[in-house]
Coordinates of C-alpha atoms in Angstrom, one line a residue:
Chain A
M1 CA 19.2 -6.0 -13.7
K2 CA 21.0 -5.3 -10.4
L3 CA 18.6 -6.0 -7.6
P4 CA 18.6 -3.9 -4.4
K5 CA 19.9 -5.7 -1.3
Y6 CA 16.5 -5.8 0.4
L7 CA 15.3 -8.0 -2.5
E8 CA 18.3 -10.2 -2.6
K9 CA 18.0 -10.9 1.1
L10 CA 14.5 -12.2 0.7
S11 CA 15.4 -15.8 1.0
E12 CA 11.8 -16.9 1.5
A13 CA 10.5 -15.3 -1.6
L14 CA 10.3 -16.6 -5.1
L15 CA 12.4 -14.2 -7.2
I16 CA 11.8 -13.9 -10.9
T17 CA 14.2 -11.9 -13.0
D18 CA 15.0 -11.9 -16.7
E19 CA 17.8 -14.4 -16.1
V20 CA 17.1 -16.4 -13.0
V21 CA 14.2 -17.8 -11.0
F22 CA 15.2 -18.6 -7.4
N23 CA 13.4 -21.3 -5.5
R24 CA 12.0 -22.5 -8.8
S25 CA 11.9 -26.2 -7.7
R26 CA 8.3 -26.0 -6.5
H27 CA 7.0 -24.3 -9.6
D28 CA 6.9 -24.6 -13.4
F29 CA 9.0 -22.1 -15.4
E30 CA 8.9 -22.8 -19.1
S31 CA 9.2 -20.5 -22.0
G32 CA 9.0 -17.4 -19.8
V33 CA 5.8 -18.6 -18.2
F34 CA 5.9 -19.0 -14.5
T35 CA 3.1 -21.2 -13.1
I36 CA 2.0 -21.4 -9.5
S37 CA -0.5 -24.2 -9.0
E38 CA 0.1 -25.3 -5.5
T39 CA -1.6 -24.7 -2.2
F40 CA 0.6 -22.9 0.3
D41 CA 0.5 -22.5 4.0
G42 CA 0.5 -18.8 4.9
T43 CA 1.4 -16.2 2.3
T44 CA 4.0 -16.9 -0.4
S45 CA 5.9 -13.9 -1.7
V46 CA 6.8 -13.6 -5.3
V47 CA 9.1 -10.8 -6.4
C48 CA 9.0 -10.1 -10.1
A49 CA 11.8 -8.0 -11.4
A50 CA 11.7 -9.1 -15.0
K51 CA 11.3 -6.9 -18.1
S52 CA 8.6 -9.2 -19.4
A53 CA 6.9 -12.0 -17.6
K54 CA 3.8 -14.1 -17.6
L55 CA 2.5 -15.5 -14.4
K56 CA -0.2 -18.1 -14.2
I57 CA -1.8 -18.6 -10.8
K58 CA -4.1 -21.6 -10.8
V59 CA -5.9 -22.7 -7.6
E60 CA -7.3 -26.1 -7.8
T61 CA -10.8 -27.2 -6.6
A62 CA -11.5 -26.5 -3.0
Q63 CA -8.0 -25.3 -2.3
S64 CA -6.8 -22.0 -0.8
T65 CA -3.9 -19.8 -1.6
E66 CA -2.5 -16.5 -0.4
L67 CA 0.1 -14.9 -2.6
A68 CA 1.9 -11.5 -2.4
L69 CA 3.4 -10.3 -5.7
F70 CA 5.8 -7.4 -5.6
I71 CA 6.6 -5.8 -9.0
Y72 CA 10.0 -4.1 -9.2
G73 CA 12.0 -2.8 -12.1
F74 CA 13.0 0.1 -14.4
G75 CA 12.3 1.1 -17.9
R76 CA 9.7 -0.7 -19.9
I77 CA 8.0 -3.6 -18.1
E78 CA 5.3 -5.9 -19.3
L79 CA 3.5 -8.3 -17.1
D80 CA 0.7 -10.7 -17.8
I81 CA -1.0 -12.1 -14.8
E82 CA -3.5 -14.8 -15.3
V83 CA -5.5 -16.1 -12.3
E84 CA -7.8 -19.1 -12.6
L85 CA -9.8 -20.4 -9.7
E86 CA -11.5 -23.8 -10.0
M87 CA -14.7 -24.8 -8.2
N88 CA -14.9 -23.6 -4.5
A89 CA -11.2 -22.4 -4.6
N90 CA -10.2 -19.4 -2.5
A91 CA -7.4 -17.0 -3.1
K92 CA -6.1 -13.8 -1.7
L93 CA -3.7 -11.8 -3.8
I94 CA -1.7 -8.8 -2.6
I95 CA -0.1 -7.1 -5.6
T96 CA 2.2 -4.2 -5.2
S97 CA 3.9 -2.3 -8.0
L98 CA 6.7 0.0 -6.7
T99 CA 9.0 0.5 -9.6
G100 CA 11.6 3.0 -10.5
K101 CA 10.2 6.4 -11.2
D102 CA 11.2 6.1 -14.9
A103 CA 9.2 2.9 -15.3
K104 CA 6.6 2.4 -18.0
L105 CA 4.5 -0.4 -16.7
K106 CA 1.9 -2.4 -18.6
I107 CA -0.1 -5.0 -16.8
L108 CA -2.7 -7.3 -18.2
K109 CA -4.5 -9.0 -15.3
T110 CA -7.2 -11.6 -16.1
Q111 CA -9.2 -13.5 -13.6
K112 CA -11.6 -16.4 -14.2
L113 CA -13.6 -17.7 -11.3
S114 CA -15.5 -21.0 -11.4
L115 CA -18.4 -22.2 -9.3
G116 CA -18.3 -20.9 -5.7
A117 CA -14.8 -19.5 -6.1
N118 CA -13.7 -16.5 -4.1
L119 CA -10.9 -14.1 -5.0
D120 CA -9.9 -11.2 -2.7
V121 CA -7.3 -8.8 -4.2
H122 CA -5.4 -5.9 -2.7
L123 CA -3.7 -3.9 -5.5
G124 CA -1.3 -1.1 -4.8
L125 CA 0.1 0.8 -7.8
F126 CA 2.7 3.4 -6.9
F127 CA 4.6 6.1 -8.7
A128 CA 5.3 4.6 -12.1
K129 CA 6.0 7.2 -14.8
K130 CA 3.4 5.5 -17.0
L131 CA 1.0 2.8 -15.9
E132 CA -1.4 1.0 -18.0
L133 CA -3.5 -1.7 -16.4
L134 CA -6.1 -3.8 -18.2
D135 CA -8.0 -5.7 -15.5
R136 CA -10.6 -8.3 -16.6
V137 CA -12.7 -10.4 -14.3
S138 CA -15.0 -13.1 -15.5
L139 CA -17.4 -14.7 -12.9
E140 CA -18.0 -17.7 -15.0
R141 CA -20.2 -19.8 -12.8
D142 CA -22.7 -19.4 -10.0
N143 CA -21.9 -18.0 -6.6
A144 CA -18.4 -16.8 -7.6
S145 CA -17.2 -13.7 -5.7
F146 CA -14.5 -11.1 -6.6
I147 CA -13.5 -8.3 -4.2
Q148 CA -10.8 -5.9 -5.1
N149 CA -9.4 -3.0 -3.1
L150 CA -7.2 -0.8 -5.3
L151 CA -4.9 2.0 -4.3
N152 CA -3.2 4.1 -7.0
I153 CA -0.9 7.0 -6.2
T154 CA 0.8 9.1 -8.9
A155 CA 3.2 12.0 -8.6
H156 CA 5.2 14.4 -10.7
K157 CA 4.0 14.2 -14.3
D158 CA 3.1 10.5 -14.1
S159 CA 0.1 9.1 -15.7
S160 CA -2.1 6.0 -15.0
F161 CA -4.7 4.5 -17.2
V162 CA -6.7 1.7 -15.8
R163 CA -9.5 -0.2 -17.6
Q164 CA -11.5 -2.6 -15.4
S165 CA -14.3 -4.8 -16.6
V166 CA -16.3 -7.4 -14.6
E167 CA -18.6 -9.9 -16.3
H168 CA -21.2 -11.7 -14.3
F169 CA -22.0 -15.0 -16.1
G170 CA -23.4 -16.9 -13.1
V171 CA -26.3 -16.4 -10.8
N172 CA -25.7 -15.1 -7.3
T173 CA -22.3 -13.8 -8.3
I174 CA -20.6 -10.9 -6.4
S175 CA -18.2 -8.2 -7.6
N176 CA -17.0 -5.3 -5.5
L177 CA -14.4 -2.9 -6.8
D178 CA -13.1 -0.3 -4.4
N179 CA -10.8 2.2 -6.1
N180 CA -8.9 4.7 -4.1
L181 CA -6.9 7.2 -6.1
I182 CA -4.4 9.9 -5.1
A183 CA -2.8 12.3 -7.6
L184 CA 0.1 14.5 -6.5
G185 CA 2.0 17.1 -8.5
A186 CA 0.9 17.4 -12.1
S187 CA 0.1 13.7 -12.4
S188 CA -3.1 12.3 -14.0
I189 CA -5.2 9.2 -13.3
A190 CA -7.9 7.9 -15.6
F191 CA -10.1 5.0 -14.7
D192 CA -12.6 3.3 -17.0
V193 CA -14.7 0.9 -15.0
S194 CA -17.5 -1.3 -16.2
G195 CA -19.6 -4.1 -14.8
H196 CA -22.0 -6.3 -16.7
I197 CA -24.6 -8.7 -15.4
A198 CA -25.9 -11.0 -18.1
K199 CA -29.5 -11.8 -18.6
G200 CA -30.9 -14.4 -16.2
K201 CA -28.1 -14.0 -13.7
H202 CA -30.4 -13.1 -10.8
G203 CA -29.3 -12.5 -7.3
S204 CA -26.0 -11.0 -8.4
E205 CA -24.3 -7.9 -6.9
C206 CA -22.1 -5.6 -8.9
V207 CA -20.6 -2.7 -7.0
Q208 CA -18.1 -0.1 -8.0
K209 CA -16.8 2.6 -5.6
N210 CA -14.3 5.2 -6.7
R211 CA -12.7 7.9 -4.5
G212 CA -10.2 10.3 -5.8
L213 CA -8.0 12.8 -3.9
L214 CA -6.3 15.7 -5.8
L215 CA -3.3 16.8 -3.9
G216 CA -1.5 18.8 -6.6
E217 CA -2.7 22.0 -8.1
M218 CA -2.2 20.6 -11.6
S219 CA -3.2 17.0 -10.8
M220 CA -6.2 15.4 -12.5
I221 CA -8.4 12.3 -11.9
K222 CA -11.0 11.1 -14.3
V223 CA -13.3 8.2 -13.5
D224 CA -15.9 6.7 -15.8
P225 CA -18.0 4.1 -14.0
K226 CA -20.5 2.1 -16.0
L227 CA -23.1 -0.6 -15.3
L228 CA -24.6 -2.7 -18.0
I229 CA -27.4 -4.7 -16.4
D230 CA -29.5 -7.1 -18.3
E231 CA -31.4 -8.6 -15.3
Y232 CA -33.9 -7.1 -12.9
D233 CA -33.3 -9.1 -9.7
V234 CA -29.8 -7.8 -8.9
V235 CA -28.0 -5.2 -6.8
A236 CA -25.9 -2.8 -8.9
E237 CA -24.4 0.4 -7.7
H238 CA -21.6 2.7 -8.7
G239 CA -20.2 6.1 -7.7
A240 CA -17.3 8.4 -8.0
A241 CA -16.3 11.1 -5.6
I242 CA -13.3 13.1 -6.7
G243 CA -11.9 16.4 -5.3
Q244 CA -9.4 18.2 -3.1
I245 CA -9.5 17.7 0.6
N246 CA -12.9 18.7 1.8
D247 CA -13.0 22.0 3.8
D248 CA -15.4 20.7 6.3
E249 CA -13.3 17.6 7.0
L250 CA -10.2 19.9 7.4
F251 CA -12.0 22.3 9.8
Y252 CA -13.2 19.4 11.9
L253 CA -9.7 18.0 12.3
L254 CA -8.1 21.4 12.8
S255 CA -10.7 22.2 15.5
R256 CA -9.3 19.3 17.5
G257 CA -5.8 20.8 17.5
L258 CA -4.2 19.0 14.6
S259 CA -1.9 21.1 12.5
L260 CA -2.7 21.6 8.8
A261 CA 0.0 19.1 7.8
Q262 CA -1.2 16.5 10.4
A263 CA -4.8 16.9 9.2
R264 CA -3.8 16.4 5.6
R265 CA -1.7 13.3 6.4
L266 CA -4.5 11.8 8.5
I267 CA -7.0 12.3 5.7
V268 CA -4.6 10.8 3.2
S269 CA -3.9 7.9 5.6
G270 CA -7.6 7.1 5.3
Y271 CA -7.1 6.2 1.7
L272 CA -4.1 4.1 2.5
S273 CA -5.3 2.2 5.6
S274 CA -6.9 -0.8 3.9
Y275 CA -3.8 -1.4 1.7
Y276 CA -1.5 -1.0 4.7
D277 CA -3.5 -3.5 6.7
A278 CA -3.1 -6.0 3.8
I279 CA 0.7 -5.7 3.6
A280 CA 1.3 -5.4 7.3
L281 CA 2.7 -8.9 7.8
L282 CA 4.5 -9.2 4.5
P283 CA 8.3 -9.4 4.5
L284 CA 8.4 -6.3 2.3
G285 CA 5.5 -4.6 4.0
E286 CA 7.4 -2.2 6.2
M287 CA 9.8 -1.2 3.3
I288 CA 6.8 -0.5 1.0
K289 CA 5.1 1.5 3.6
N290 CA 8.2 3.6 4.5
R291 CA 8.8 4.3 0.8
I292 CA 5.3 5.5 0.2
E293 CA 5.3 7.6 3.4
K294 CA 8.6 9.2 2.3
I295 CA 7.3 10.2 -1.1
L296 CA 4.1 11.6 0.5
E297 CA 6.1 13.6 3.0
G298 CA 8.1 15.0 0.1
A299 CA 4.9 16.0 -1.6
D300 CA 3.6 17.7 1.7
S301 CA 6.7 19.9 1.9
Q302 CA 6.4 21.1 -1.7
Chain B
M1 CA -9.3 30.4 35.7
A2 CA -10.4 30.2 32.0
R3 CA -12.2 33.2 30.5
L4 CA -13.7 33.7 27.1
E5 CA -14.6 37.3 26.2
I6 CA -16.5 38.2 23.1
R7 CA -16.4 42.0 22.7
N8 CA -18.7 43.9 20.3
L9 CA -18.2 41.3 17.6
V10 CA -19.5 42.2 14.2
V11 CA -19.2 39.4 11.6
S12 CA -20.0 39.2 7.9
V13 CA -20.2 36.4 5.3
E14 CA -20.1 37.3 1.6
G15 CA -20.5 41.0 2.5
K16 CA -23.6 40.5 4.6
I17 CA -23.5 41.3 8.3
I18 CA -24.7 38.3 10.3
L19 CA -23.6 39.1 13.8
N20 CA -24.3 42.6 15.1
G21 CA -22.0 43.5 18.0
I22 CA -22.2 40.5 20.2
N23 CA -20.9 40.7 23.8
L24 CA -20.5 37.6 26.0
N25 CA -18.2 36.7 28.8
V26 CA -17.9 33.1 29.9
D27 CA -15.8 32.1 33.0
G28 CA -14.5 28.7 34.0
G29 CA -17.1 27.0 36.2
E30 CA -20.0 28.8 34.4
T31 CA -22.6 27.2 32.1
H32 CA -24.2 29.5 29.5
A33 CA -27.1 28.5 27.3
I34 CA -27.8 30.3 24.0
M35 CA -31.2 30.0 22.6
G36 CA -33.1 31.6 19.8
P37 CA -35.1 31.0 16.6
N38 CA -33.6 29.4 13.5
G39 CA -31.2 31.4 11.5
T40 CA -30.3 34.0 14.1
G41 CA -26.6 33.2 14.2
K42 CA -26.1 30.8 17.1
S43 CA -24.1 28.2 15.2
T44 CA -22.3 31.0 13.3
L45 CA -21.1 32.4 16.6
A46 CA -19.8 29.0 17.6
A47 CA -18.0 28.6 14.3
I48 CA -16.5 32.1 14.5
V49 CA -15.1 31.6 18.0
M50 CA -13.5 28.4 16.7
G51 CA -12.0 30.3 13.7
H52 CA -14.0 29.1 10.7
P53 CA -12.4 30.7 7.7
K54 CA -15.7 31.3 5.9
Y55 CA -16.6 34.3 8.1
K56 CA -15.0 37.7 8.3
I57 CA -14.7 39.6 11.5
E58 CA -15.5 43.3 10.7
S59 CA -14.9 44.6 14.2
G60 CA -14.7 43.5 17.8
D61 CA -12.5 40.9 19.4
I62 CA -12.5 37.4 21.0
L63 CA -10.2 36.9 23.9
L64 CA -9.2 33.7 25.6
N65 CA -7.7 34.1 29.0
G66 CA -7.1 37.8 28.2
E67 CA -5.4 37.2 24.9
S68 CA -6.9 38.0 21.6
I69 CA -7.4 34.9 19.4
I70 CA -8.9 36.4 16.3
N71 CA -5.6 36.1 14.5
S72 CA -5.0 32.5 15.7
T73 CA -5.6 29.6 13.4
V74 CA -8.2 27.0 14.1
D75 CA -5.8 24.5 15.5
E76 CA -4.0 27.1 17.6
R77 CA -7.4 28.0 19.2
S78 CA -8.0 24.4 19.9
R79 CA -4.6 23.8 21.5
K80 CA -5.2 27.0 23.6
G81 CA -8.2 25.3 25.2
L82 CA -11.3 25.9 23.0
F83 CA -13.5 23.0 21.9
L84 CA -16.5 23.0 19.6
A85 CA -18.8 20.0 19.6
M86 CA -20.3 20.3 16.1
Q87 CA -23.9 20.1 15.0
N88 CA -22.9 17.9 12.1
P89 CA -19.7 16.1 12.8
V90 CA -18.0 15.0 9.5
E91 CA -17.1 11.5 8.5
V92 CA -13.5 10.7 7.7
P93 CA -13.3 7.3 6.0
G94 CA -10.3 5.1 6.7
V95 CA -9.2 7.0 9.8
T96 CA -10.1 5.1 13.0
T97 CA -11.6 7.0 15.9
F98 CA -8.8 5.9 18.2
D99 CA -6.0 7.2 15.8
F100 CA -7.8 10.5 15.4
V101 CA -8.3 11.1 19.1
K102 CA -4.8 9.9 19.9
T103 CA -3.3 12.3 17.3
A104 CA -5.4 15.2 18.7
V105 CA -4.3 14.5 22.3
S106 CA -0.7 14.2 21.2
A107 CA -1.0 17.5 19.4
R108 CA -1.6 19.2 22.7
L109 CA 1.6 17.9 24.4
E110 CA 4.7 20.0 24.8
K111 CA 7.6 19.2 22.4
D112 CA 9.5 17.2 25.0
Q113 CA 6.4 15.2 26.1
R114 CA 5.2 11.9 24.6
L115 CA 1.8 10.3 24.9
R116 CA 1.8 7.2 27.1
V117 CA -0.2 5.1 24.8
G118 CA -1.0 2.3 27.2
K119 CA -2.5 4.7 29.7
F120 CA -4.4 6.5 27.0
I121 CA -6.0 3.3 25.7
F122 CA -7.6 2.8 29.2
Q123 CA -8.7 6.4 29.2
F124 CA -10.3 6.0 25.8
E125 CA -12.0 2.8 26.7
D126 CA -13.4 4.3 30.0
A127 CA -14.8 7.3 28.1
A128 CA -16.3 5.1 25.4
K129 CA -17.9 2.9 28.1
A130 CA -19.3 5.9 30.0
L131 CA -21.0 7.0 26.8
K132 CA -22.1 3.5 25.8
M133 CA -20.3 3.7 22.5
G134 CA -19.6 0.0 22.2
S135 CA -16.3 -1.9 22.6
N136 CA -15.3 -1.6 19.0
L137 CA -15.4 2.2 18.8
S138 CA -11.6 2.5 18.6
E139 CA -11.5 0.5 15.3
R140 CA -14.5 2.2 13.7
Y141 CA -13.7 4.8 11.1
L142 CA -14.3 8.4 12.4
N143 CA -18.1 9.0 12.4
Q144 CA -18.5 6.7 9.3
G145 CA -21.7 4.7 9.6
F146 CA -22.5 6.2 13.0
S147 CA -26.0 7.0 13.9
G148 CA -26.9 10.7 14.6
G149 CA -26.8 9.9 18.4
E150 CA -23.4 8.1 18.1
K151 CA -21.9 11.1 16.3
K152 CA -23.0 13.4 19.1
R153 CA -21.7 11.1 21.8
N154 CA -18.5 10.8 20.0
E155 CA -18.1 14.6 20.2
I156 CA -18.6 14.4 24.0
L157 CA -16.0 11.6 24.1
Q158 CA -13.5 13.8 22.4
M159 CA -14.3 16.6 24.8
A160 CA -13.7 14.3 27.8
L161 CA -10.3 13.3 26.5
L162 CA -9.1 16.7 25.1
K163 CA -10.1 18.4 28.4
P164 CA -10.8 21.9 27.0
Q165 CA -11.1 25.1 29.1
I166 CA -14.0 26.5 27.2
A167 CA -16.4 24.1 25.3
I168 CA -19.2 25.1 23.0
L169 CA -21.8 22.4 22.4
D170 CA -23.7 23.2 19.3
E171 CA -27.1 21.5 19.3
I172 CA -25.7 18.5 21.0
D173 CA -29.2 17.3 21.8
S174 CA -30.3 16.9 18.2
G175 CA -30.4 13.3 17.1
L176 CA -30.4 12.0 20.7
D177 CA -33.3 10.0 22.1
V178 CA -34.4 10.6 25.7
D179 CA -32.1 8.0 27.2
M180 CA -29.1 9.2 25.3
L181 CA -29.8 12.8 26.1
K182 CA -29.8 11.9 29.8
L183 CA -26.5 10.0 29.3
V184 CA -24.9 12.9 27.5
G185 CA -26.2 15.3 30.1
E186 CA -24.8 13.3 32.9
N187 CA -21.4 12.9 31.2
V188 CA -21.2 16.7 30.5
T189 CA -22.3 17.5 34.0
K190 CA -19.6 15.2 35.4
M191 CA -17.0 17.2 33.4
K192 CA -18.2 20.5 35.0
S193 CA -15.5 22.1 37.1
Q194 CA -14.1 25.5 38.1
T195 CA -11.8 25.2 35.1
L196 CA -14.4 24.4 32.4
G197 CA -16.6 27.1 30.9
L198 CA -19.6 25.7 28.9
I199 CA -21.7 27.3 26.2
L200 CA -24.7 25.2 25.2
I201 CA -26.5 26.1 22.0
T202 CA -29.9 24.6 21.9
H203 CA -33.5 25.0 20.8
Y204 CA -35.1 23.0 23.6
Q205 CA -35.5 22.9 27.3
R206 CA -34.9 19.2 27.5
L207 CA -31.1 19.4 27.3
L208 CA -31.1 22.1 29.9
D209 CA -33.0 19.8 32.3
Y210 CA -29.8 17.7 32.4
I211 CA -27.2 20.3 32.1
V212 CA -28.4 23.2 34.2
P213 CA -27.2 26.6 33.0
D214 CA -26.2 29.6 35.1
Y215 CA -27.2 32.0 32.4
V216 CA -29.6 31.9 29.5
H217 CA -29.0 34.2 26.5
I218 CA -31.5 34.8 23.7
M219 CA -30.1 35.6 20.3
I220 CA -32.3 37.2 17.6
K221 CA -31.1 38.7 14.4
G222 CA -27.4 38.2 15.1
D223 CA -27.4 39.8 18.6
I224 CA -27.9 38.7 22.2
V225 CA -31.1 40.6 23.0
K226 CA -31.9 39.2 26.5
T227 CA -29.9 37.5 29.3
G228 CA -31.5 35.9 32.3
G229 CA -31.6 32.9 34.4
K230 CA -33.3 29.5 34.2
E231 CA -36.8 31.1 34.3
L232 CA -36.3 32.2 30.7
I233 CA -36.1 28.6 29.4
K234 CA -39.6 27.7 30.7
K235 CA -41.1 30.9 29.3
I236 CA -39.6 30.2 25.8
D237 CA -40.7 26.6 25.9
N238 CA -44.3 27.7 26.7
E239 CA -44.6 30.9 24.7
G240 CA -41.9 30.8 22.0
Y241 CA -40.1 34.1 21.1
D242 CA -43.0 36.3 20.0
W243 CA -43.4 37.9 23.5
L244 CA -39.8 38.9 23.4
K245 CA -40.0 40.4 19.9
T246 CA -43.0 42.4 21.1
E247 CA -41.3 43.5 24.3
L248 CA -38.2 44.6 22.5
G249 CA -39.9 46.0 19.4
I250 CA -38.2 43.6 17.0
D251 CA -39.8 43.0 13.6
E252 CA -40.9 39.6 12.6
L253 CA -38.1 37.4 11.3
E254 CA -38.9 37.5 7.7
E255 CA -37.5 34.7 5.5
K256 CA -35.6 36.4 2.7
T257 CA -36.9 34.8 -0.5
T258 CA -36.4 35.6 -4.1
Q259 CA -39.3 35.1 -6.4
Y260 CA -38.7 33.5 -9.8
S261 CA -41.1 33.4 -12.6
L262 CA -41.6 30.0 -14.1
G263 CA -42.6 31.7 -17.3
N264 CA -45.0 29.9 -19.6
C265 CA -43.0 26.7 -20.2
A266 CA -46.1 24.6 -19.5
N267 CA -47.9 26.4 -22.3
S268 CA -45.0 26.0 -24.6
L269 CA -44.7 22.3 -23.8
F270 CA -48.3 21.4 -24.0
G271 CA -49.6 24.0 -26.4
E272 CA -51.7 27.1 -25.7
G273 CA -54.8 26.5 -23.5
H274 CA -53.7 23.0 -22.3
H275 CA -53.9 22.8 -18.5

């Protein structure tokens, strides 16, 4: 696959393609499995432009890692991301998928967290023709915590299907899924979200928030949040709010002198702000932001 | 000098007339209070002046500085100098208060002008300080997680920075405790000038203790039925509106209700004769 110049220029990033792995010296790459098991200073960028890849990210006991993964490619892409956090390990992952508009992307993401481990994920999924994400979280031991902020934008006749499941197998475990969805054109997004707190796992918190914004006349968003709670002493909440731009919100912004286009962009930016903050300092951050803004501007003018 | 003229305004919503030929003139430098019982159209009047699309103007006109604005969009009215401090300011998640106000101020500039952001930051911070909004206001998402009082003070902050010619404050006193009411009153009074016309919509005297009006209008059943000075406020506070209805021969304000029969579900569910 021919890579665009902005990716080739990323000398600091680990680049994985079907043929080559750049800067592989610090990492294991065997039989198509790329393993990252070190502790890094600052954020390490990994660009994955392979048709099929398996990434194992293992953070050892009491270590910390910050990793930015950028998924790029065309056609059919399959990615298997396995994250394992040992006791008291901390990790922050920023995962962005900004593929070609013909891409059919399938991601299997599994996360296993041990005692006292913390995983903070920012996940941006943009404009693939077809996206399928299976996202599994297992809070295997006590005091583990998983927080994920997800932004999914679809356009044209794209479709996204995401299945998220979180299992609380330890006491005082925390999970917080914050899903922000925007559907443009005639695209569709379907989320199936479930959280399970096992019996006896008291003090746990399982929260799911889903916000969906329909910006196309033919666009569709469907969210099915579920909580399966087998313990009394827990906090569990879920919710889904889906709709077009709220008339009251719009009137409020217009009444301050913003034009209709400015008001719409400001409301949409509210969905993007958390993700933009997360990528602000990444080498590809500005490029990603510009590309998203350009596509949204195109949608505004339609 | 700014001038808002409302001329014989008749307004309907879903085919029902809710304002019956309102007339009101507000000049720069004047403060008008509009009082009246619940459901008489005070907030509706404010929303219509601002251009809320829910309402239909059947007849009459609204003029700002001699120019009709009834065909202007909401944002055009705002940029022409109108401001509405809302009774229930909406929350906009993910949009910081600073970004919002900055965008609103920028929207008022001429095409060849650019906002001097450094100077604006100081203006924003000064306004926030004057209204005791806390040092992190700029980063907080617009009205999200704000208390009722904070939302109202945030409206006044926007008014201070947008510098309108005519401002309508719709029940700005609700949700404010005594100290905050005084603070808001002082801030609004400071903004009073020959170029600012103020309309205060309120139920209570307490707001008008701090922002003293030049004129008091009483609205009943979609019309301004009496206009007077400050003496009206005390009379309403002591006696309510009944004396006025009697004086003007206005019928009681009946609540329109529709009666529904619950049928005999209870009997069906529990069996005949079970109570």
